[in-house]
Tab-separated table of N, CA and C in Angstrom:
chain	number	residue	atom	x	y	z
A	166	VAL	N	12.582	16.689	-25.221
A	166	VAL	CA	12.417	17.138	-23.847
A	166	VAL	C	11.472	16.193	-23.093
A	167	LEU	N	10.356	15.834	-23.721
A	167	LEU	CA	9.391	14.951	-23.059
A	167	LEU	C	9.996	13.581	-22.763
A	168	ALA	N	10.789	13.071	-23.687
A	168	ALA	CA	11.427	11.770	-23.467
A	168	ALA	C	12.399	11.836	-22.294
A	169	THR	N	13.129	12.938	-22.190
A	169	THR	CA	14.070	13.113	-21.078
A	169	THR	C	13.325	13.193	-19.753
A	170	LEU	N	12.234	13.939	-19.710
A	170	LEU	CA	11.424	14.024	-18.494
A	170	LEU	C	10.888	12.657	-18.102
A	171	GLN	N	10.430	11.895	-19.074
A	171	GLN	CA	9.897	10.561	-18.783
A	171	GLN	C	11.002	9.647	-18.256
A	172	GLN	N	12.180	9.705	-18.841
A	172	GLN	CA	13.305	8.902	-18.359
A	172	GLN	C	13.675	9.289	-16.928
A	173	ASN	N	13.709	10.578	-16.654
A	173	ASN	CA	14.023	11.038	-15.300
A	173	ASN	C	12.968	10.580	-14.305
A	174	ALA	N	11.716	10.648	-14.700
A	174	ALA	CA	10.627	10.211	-13.828
A	174	ALA	C	10.758	8.730	-13.516
A	175	MET	N	10.985	7.910	-14.523
A	175	MET	CA	11.090	6.470	-14.322
A	175	MET	C	12.318	6.105	-13.489
A	176	PHE	N	13.412	6.817	-13.695
A	176	PHE	CA	14.614	6.589	-12.888
A	176	PHE	C	14.315	6.878	-11.415
A	177	CYS	N	13.698	8.011	-11.164
A	177	CYS	CA	13.359	8.408	-9.790
A	177	CYS	C	12.425	7.385	-9.142
A	178	VAL	N	11.393	6.983	-9.864
A	178	VAL	CA	10.428	6.020	-9.341
A	178	VAL	C	11.107	4.690	-9.049
A	179	GLN	N	11.895	4.189	-9.983
A	179	GLN	CA	12.551	2.891	-9.801
A	179	GLN	C	13.487	2.899	-8.600
A	180	LYS	N	14.243	3.948	-8.432
A	180	LYS	CA	15.165	4.024	-7.290
A	180	LYS	C	14.409	4.159	-5.970
A	181	ALA	N	13.391	5.002	-5.946
A	181	ALA	CA	12.636	5.227	-4.713
A	181	ALA	C	11.871	3.976	-4.283
A	182	GLN	N	11.445	3.151	-5.243
A	182	GLN	CA	10.709	1.933	-4.910
A	182	GLN	C	11.560	0.928	-4.146
A	183	THR	N	12.860	1.061	-4.206
A	183	THR	CA	13.746	0.120	-3.518
A	183	THR	C	13.993	0.510	-2.060
A	184	ILE	N	13.478	1.654	-1.642
A	184	ILE	CA	13.752	2.153	-0.295
A	184	ILE	C	12.581	1.801	0.631
A	185	PRO	N	12.852	0.982	1.660
A	185	PRO	CA	11.787	0.646	2.613
A	185	PRO	C	11.262	1.899	3.306
A	186	GLY	N	9.964	1.951	3.499
A	186	GLY	CA	9.347	3.079	4.185
A	186	GLY	C	8.852	4.168	3.257
A	187	LEU	N	9.067	3.991	1.946
A	187	LEU	CA	8.575	4.961	0.979
A	187	LEU	C	7.534	4.303	0.085
A	188	LYS	N	6.480	5.038	-0.234
A	188	LYS	CA	5.485	4.547	-1.186
A	188	LYS	C	5.344	5.577	-2.294
A	189	ILE	N	5.388	5.105	-3.508
A	189	ILE	CA	5.471	5.972	-4.670
A	189	ILE	C	4.105	6.126	-5.328
A	190	ILE	N	3.755	7.351	-5.660
A	190	ILE	CA	2.583	7.622	-6.486
A	190	ILE	C	3.121	7.828	-7.899
A	191	GLN	N	2.779	6.921	-8.798
A	191	GLN	CA	3.302	6.988	-10.162
A	191	GLN	C	2.902	8.304	-10.836
A	192	PRO	N	3.873	9.023	-11.404
A	192	PRO	CA	3.527	10.258	-12.121
A	192	PRO	C	2.783	9.937	-13.417
A	193	LYS	N	1.817	10.785	-13.730
A	193	LYS	CA	1.035	10.606	-14.955
A	193	LYS	C	1.071	11.907	-15.745
A	194	GLY	N	2.218	12.185	-16.316
A	194	GLY	CA	2.359	13.386	-17.124
A	194	GLY	C	2.861	14.597	-16.363
A	195	ALA	N	3.020	14.495	-15.067
A	195	ALA	CA	3.514	15.617	-14.274
A	195	ALA	C	5.041	15.633	-14.309
A	196	MET	N	5.608	16.751	-13.936
A	196	MET	CA	7.057	16.876	-13.872
A	196	MET	C	7.553	16.672	-12.440
A	197	TYR	N	6.792	15.929	-11.676
A	197	TYR	CA	7.166	15.613	-10.296
A	197	TYR	C	6.564	14.262	-9.918
A	198	VAL	N	7.068	13.711	-8.829
A	198	VAL	CA	6.516	12.483	-8.265
A	198	VAL	C	6.261	12.745	-6.775
A	199	MET	N	5.141	12.241	-6.294
A	199	MET	CA	4.831	12.325	-4.871
A	199	MET	C	5.257	11.005	-4.231
A	200	ILE	N	5.967	11.127	-3.131
A	200	ILE	CA	6.467	9.957	-2.425
A	200	ILE	C	5.959	10.012	-0.994
A	201	GLY	N	5.221	8.977	-0.616
A	201	GLY	CA	4.716	8.872	0.744
A	201	GLY	C	5.803	8.379	1.686
A	202	ILE	N	5.782	8.884	2.900
A	202	ILE	CA	6.752	8.489	3.914
A	202	ILE	C	6.004	7.754	5.016
A	203	GLU	N	6.312	6.487	5.165
A	203	GLU	CA	5.698	5.684	6.225
A	203	GLU	C	6.567	5.851	7.472
A	204	VAL	N	6.294	6.911	8.229
A	204	VAL	CA	7.174	7.300	9.335
A	204	VAL	C	7.312	6.203	10.376
A	205	ASP	N	6.291	5.367	10.522
A	205	ASP	CA	6.354	4.288	11.511
A	205	ASP	C	7.358	3.203	11.114
A	206	LYS	N	7.803	3.187	9.875
A	206	LYS	CA	8.781	2.198	9.418
A	206	LYS	C	10.222	2.665	9.599
A	207	PHE	N	10.405	3.914	10.029
A	207	PHE	CA	11.744	4.415	10.314
A	207	PHE	C	12.029	4.240	11.804
A	208	LYS	N	13.267	3.961	12.122
A	208	LYS	CA	13.652	3.769	13.519
A	208	LYS	C	13.394	5.054	14.299
A	209	PRO	N	12.933	4.932	15.554
A	209	PRO	CA	12.669	6.138	16.364
A	209	PRO	C	13.892	7.045	16.488
A	210	GLU	N	15.084	6.442	16.557
A	210	GLU	CA	16.289	7.258	16.707
A	210	GLU	C	16.627	8.051	15.446
A	211	SER	N	15.954	7.740	14.325
A	211	SER	CA	16.186	8.513	13.098
A	211	SER	C	15.646	9.931	13.233
A	212	GLY	N	14.658	10.104	14.114
A	212	GLY	CA	14.068	11.428	14.298
A	212	GLY	C	13.081	11.813	13.213
A	213	ILE	N	12.772	10.891	12.308
A	213	ILE	CA	11.823	11.189	11.234
A	213	ILE	C	10.416	10.984	11.769
A	214	VAL	N	9.719	12.097	11.980
A	214	VAL	CA	8.366	12.039	12.534
A	214	VAL	C	7.317	12.535	11.547
A	215	ASP	N	7.774	13.191	10.478
A	215	ASP	CA	6.840	13.690	9.470
A	215	ASP	C	7.609	14.068	8.209
A	216	ASP	N	6.897	14.588	7.234
A	216	ASP	CA	7.515	14.940	5.958
A	216	ASP	C	8.504	16.098	6.083
A	217	ILE	N	8.280	16.970	7.022
A	217	ILE	CA	9.192	18.106	7.191
A	217	ILE	C	10.545	17.636	7.713
A	218	THR	N	10.546	16.791	8.749
A	218	THR	CA	11.834	16.298	9.258
A	218	THR	C	12.521	15.411	8.228
A	219	PHE	N	11.739	14.632	7.457
A	219	PHE	CA	12.325	13.817	6.393
A	219	PHE	C	13.029	14.709	5.372
A	220	ALA	N	12.354	15.761	4.921
A	220	ALA	CA	12.928	16.678	3.930
A	220	ALA	C	14.174	17.370	4.483
A	221	GLN	N	14.131	17.780	5.738
A	221	GLN	CA	15.283	18.445	6.348
A	221	GLN	C	16.485	17.515	6.432
A	222	LYS	N	16.243	16.274	6.859
A	222	LYS	CA	17.330	15.309	6.974
A	222	LYS	C	17.889	14.923	5.604
A	223	LEU	N	17.016	14.788	4.614
A	223	LEU	CA	17.466	14.447	3.273
A	223	LEU	C	18.366	15.556	2.709
A	224	LEU	N	17.986	16.787	2.949
A	224	LEU	CA	18.801	17.917	2.487
A	224	LEU	C	20.143	17.957	3.213
A	225	LYS	N	20.100	17.805	4.532
A	225	LYS	CA	21.322	17.899	5.326
A	225	LYS	C	22.271	16.733	5.057
A	226	GLU	N	21.740	15.521	4.978
A	226	GLU	CA	22.596	14.341	4.879
A	226	GLU	C	22.977	13.969	3.446
A	227	GLU	N	22.112	14.255	2.481
A	227	GLU	CA	22.356	13.817	1.107
A	227	GLU	C	22.375	14.960	0.091
A	228	SER	N	22.159	16.191	0.557
A	228	SER	CA	22.102	17.377	-0.323
A	228	SER	C	21.045	17.233	-1.415
A	229	VAL	N	19.921	16.604	-1.050
A	229	VAL	CA	18.785	16.443	-1.953
A	229	VAL	C	17.640	17.278	-1.417
A	230	SER	N	17.151	18.180	-2.243
A	230	SER	CA	16.068	19.071	-1.834
A	230	SER	C	14.738	18.566	-2.388
A	231	VAL	N	13.781	18.370	-1.498
A	231	VAL	CA	12.415	17.985	-1.861
A	231	VAL	C	11.458	18.926	-1.146
A	232	LEU	N	10.249	19.001	-1.634
A	232	LEU	CA	9.236	19.825	-0.974
A	232	LEU	C	8.400	18.956	-0.052
A	233	PRO	N	8.279	19.323	1.229
A	233	PRO	CA	7.401	18.564	2.114
A	233	PRO	C	5.958	18.637	1.614
A	234	GLY	N	5.239	17.541	1.750
A	234	GLY	CA	3.845	17.502	1.319
A	234	GLY	C	2.965	18.494	2.050
A	235	GLN	N	3.362	18.869	3.257
A	235	GLN	CA	2.551	19.824	4.014
A	235	GLN	C	2.409	21.149	3.274
A	236	CYS	N	3.331	21.449	2.362
A	236	CYS	CA	3.202	22.660	1.532
A	236	CYS	C	1.934	22.594	0.683
A	237	PHE	N	1.470	21.373	0.409
A	237	PHE	CA	0.302	21.152	-0.443
A	237	PHE	C	-0.868	20.542	0.341
A	238	ARG	N	-0.749	20.591	1.680
A	238	ARG	CA	-1.745	20.004	2.583
A	238	ARG	C	-1.848	18.482	2.428
A	239	ILE	N	-0.710	17.865	2.123
A	239	ILE	CA	-0.625	16.408	2.011
A	239	ILE	C	0.459	15.950	2.987
A	240	HIS	N	0.046	15.558	4.171
A	240	HIS	CA	1.000	15.189	5.220
A	240	HIS	C	1.686	13.863	4.914
A	241	ASN	N	2.947	13.787	5.330
A	241	ASN	CA	3.802	12.605	5.197
A	241	ASN	C	4.020	12.183	3.746
A	242	PHE	N	4.111	13.171	2.868
A	242	PHE	CA	4.530	12.978	1.490
A	242	PHE	C	5.584	14.036	1.180
A	243	VAL	N	6.430	13.753	0.198
A	243	VAL	CA	7.341	14.769	-0.332
A	243	VAL	C	7.160	14.798	-1.844
A	244	ARG	N	7.457	15.941	-2.431
A	244	ARG	CA	7.381	16.098	-3.885
A	244	ARG	C	8.804	16.215	-4.417
A	245	VAL	N	9.107	15.343	-5.374
A	245	VAL	CA	10.395	15.370	-6.059
A	245	VAL	C	10.130	15.896	-7.475
A	246	VAL	N	10.786	16.992	-7.817
A	246	VAL	CA	10.616	17.589	-9.140
A	246	VAL	C	11.807	17.174	-9.992
A	247	PHE	N	11.529	16.742	-11.233
A	247	PHE	CA	12.653	16.339	-12.088
A	247	PHE	C	13.063	17.515	-12.895
């Protein structure tokens, strides 16, 4: 189980690192990764102004559910749980 979680974490981190405007906080034993959203790097017409709009758009456009960082008092981050 631990090996599978680690593989999932590394897969998520590696893929997210290729996306401009995202900054990854490497997981250290957690079953989630925190991903920072550099909202100023997204085009204004994208409508992404914070972690909540990012999470909403990701769910609507890609059917990927993440938790906005504001749930944890961490603005402009999302939590991806593996």
